[in-house]
Amino acid sequence: MSEVIQEIARKFPAAVKEVAEYAGETTLVVEPGQAKAVLRFLKESAGFNYLADISSAHWPDEGRIDVVYLPRSLKTGEQLRVRAPLPVENPVIETVSDIWRTADWLEREVYDLMGVRFGGHPNLSRILLPEDFEGYPLRKEYPMEGDDEWRNYLPPEEKP
Amino acid sequence: MTIHDDQQLLPKDGAGDVNRADVERLDLNTELVTVNMGPQHPATHGVLRLVLTLDGEVVVSAQPQVGYLHRGIEKIAETLTLHQAIPYTDRMDYLSPISNNIGLAGAVEKLIQFQVTEKCRVMRVVCCEMARISSHILWLATTALDIGAATVYFYAFTEREKYYDLFEKMTGARFTVSYGRIGGLARDWEPGLAEEILRVVRETPKAIKECENLLSRNRIWIERNQDVGPISADDAIDLGLSGPNLRASGVEWDIRKAYPYFGYDHYDFEIPVGEHGDCYDRYLVRMEEIRQSVKIIEQALKEYDPSLPLFPQDEQSRKIFLPPKERVLTKMEELIHQFIVATEGPKTPLGKEIYFAIEAPKGELGFYLVGSGTNVAHRCHFRSPSFVSLQGLPIMVKGQMIADVIATVASLDPVLGEVDR
């Protein structure tokens, strides 16, 4: 595992911000602008042919949203977590759906619930929530419940 | 291991391809029609909507629309203590709730670095494999019904009922069991339950064989399934398919072997692998997985010793798990522990993150947890196998007949509660 990280550090010296180890898992914190290049390298040169998951986490106090990729090699079972911290005011990162097709829906889910925009995504639209939903529920400031019903909700007798 | 038994298959004469060949040969003047299949369609196994563009009966493109069952389980789980989040996982894959519960418990244990006892480990393996068997049996029943083989439905449900009786004896509930607990399980097994599980499990291969006798060499079944909804190994990997759907395409990949959790590496079992990635291979893979699960349960129950404790006994560990209810109601000490654990609970380390995956019946069920320094997870993301495998549907059904869409959706085994979360 450390060989892959060393190679990444050599090829993309400006990309790697931090390498963290916890519970036997390695997390690579990368510069968001270089995240796609690092992931492309992992897929094409290091044999990480499977993207298990894309997730995200909002840290309101630090003003950032993390996008978390989980590439994996099905041949060796190697797995690496690549985390790209984005500013919460303008969370934009390049899509990886052209590297792994599975990223298409996974990125749409992150966009839908966390509001991260993926540049170059073929169809960046809401997937779990309705098209006209406002806000991004998984952000920490989003309330658990509101005062009113959803504005599009009308009781059956009031429907036109 | 390979799933094909050459003796079993009928020679193919291409009879099933007549329709498709006709369409091409006659070069009929057709125009494209867009059809909504679902969200209320009996064969979509929940509220799945497929927007199909059809040329006659041939599917030009298919676009799954999901989200009808979205309840925001991730958001809810991030506002509750980790113990309170467990019942919500029942409502994700509601056909194998026990493996969801235990998966979340395992993920939290990985985050807080906690070791469960040997007895708990064995019981978890048995529960997870029972969930796999009952889920695959239900899959067989509903898929056969979708394709028109109603008899199999009744045979399979009779068998599945036995498992649900066992779950009821084990947990007190049939469906939403909430049996997993951080640090252990909700309660010990009654005396004699292990023997009963063994008895039921040993009967299962016979019952499965009965269903297979009706299907595997059945001409209609073969023509509805063989070469229907195929996906190549490269596409399956690229699209992130997991579980039986990935293995049917010929990729030998199983989380139980790759990242053994709950001591799966102690057990002797094989990974069934298909060749063609079509509906028929997905069927064969699942049938073989049932037999392998039976093998695992038999081995695990040999290790099961009812006299051992379910929870660790040291004082530090007691601050992690909820004590059993009967002790809470009779012992002062345990009542105090119950209060402390329910109000404070296990503290998650701030900023630490883990990904814990189990091989759920539908595929790789992953839990991404980020600690917050309190008893609430800062981030609780569920990677659901059905969500990812539905994404592969457009590629599988492109160029197939509309009736094959039904067979392909069924063969992917999506559970919409898990897709939408």
Coordinates of C-alpha atoms in Angstrom, one line a residue, chain A residues 34-95:
Chain A
Q34 CA -5.5 17.3 -8.5
A35 CA -8.0 14.7 -7.2
K36 CA -9.0 13.6 -10.6
A37 CA -5.5 13.2 -11.8
V38 CA -4.6 11.1 -8.7
L39 CA -7.7 8.9 -9.2
R40 CA -7.0 8.5 -12.9
F41 CA -3.5 7.4 -12.0
L42 CA -4.9 4.9 -9.5
K43 CA -7.3 3.4 -12.1
E44 CA -5.0 3.4 -15.1
S45 CA -1.5 2.7 -13.6
A46 CA -2.0 1.2 -10.2
G47 CA -4.8 -1.3 -11.0
F48 CA -7.6 0.2 -8.8
N49 CA -10.3 -0.9 -11.2
Y50 CA -13.3 -0.7 -8.9
L51 CA -14.8 2.3 -7.3
A52 CA -16.6 1.1 -4.2
D53 CA -18.1 4.3 -3.0
I54 CA -18.3 8.1 -3.1
S55 CA -19.3 9.8 0.0
S56 CA -19.1 13.3 1.6
A57 CA -18.9 15.0 5.0
H58 CA -19.7 18.5 6.0
W59 CA -17.6 20.3 8.6
P60 CA -19.4 23.6 9.2
D61 CA -16.8 24.9 11.8
E62 CA -13.9 24.4 9.4
G63 CA -16.0 25.6 6.4
R64 CA -15.4 22.6 4.3
I65 CA -17.1 19.7 2.6
D66 CA -15.1 16.6 2.1
V67 CA -15.7 14.4 -0.9
V68 CA -14.5 10.9 -0.2
Y69 CA -13.6 8.3 -2.9
L70 CA -13.0 4.7 -2.2
P71 CA -11.1 3.1 -5.1
R72 CA -10.1 -0.6 -4.8
S73 CA -8.3 -3.2 -6.8
L74 CA -10.3 -6.4 -7.2
K75 CA -7.1 -8.3 -8.1
T76 CA -5.1 -7.6 -5.0
G77 CA -7.9 -6.3 -2.7
E78 CA -5.9 -3.1 -2.0
Q79 CA -8.1 -0.3 -1.0
L80 CA -7.4 3.4 -0.5
R81 CA -9.5 6.3 0.7
V82 CA -9.0 9.5 -1.3
R83 CA -10.5 12.6 0.4
A84 CA -10.7 16.0 -1.2
P85 CA -11.6 18.9 1.0
L86 CA -13.7 21.6 -0.8
P87 CA -14.6 25.1 0.5
V88 CA -18.3 25.1 1.6
E89 CA -19.0 28.4 -0.3
N90 CA -18.2 26.9 -3.6
P91 CA -17.9 23.1 -3.5
V92 CA -16.9 22.2 -7.1
I93 CA -14.8 19.3 -8.2
E94 CA -14.2 17.5 -11.4
T95 CA -16.3 14.4 -12.2

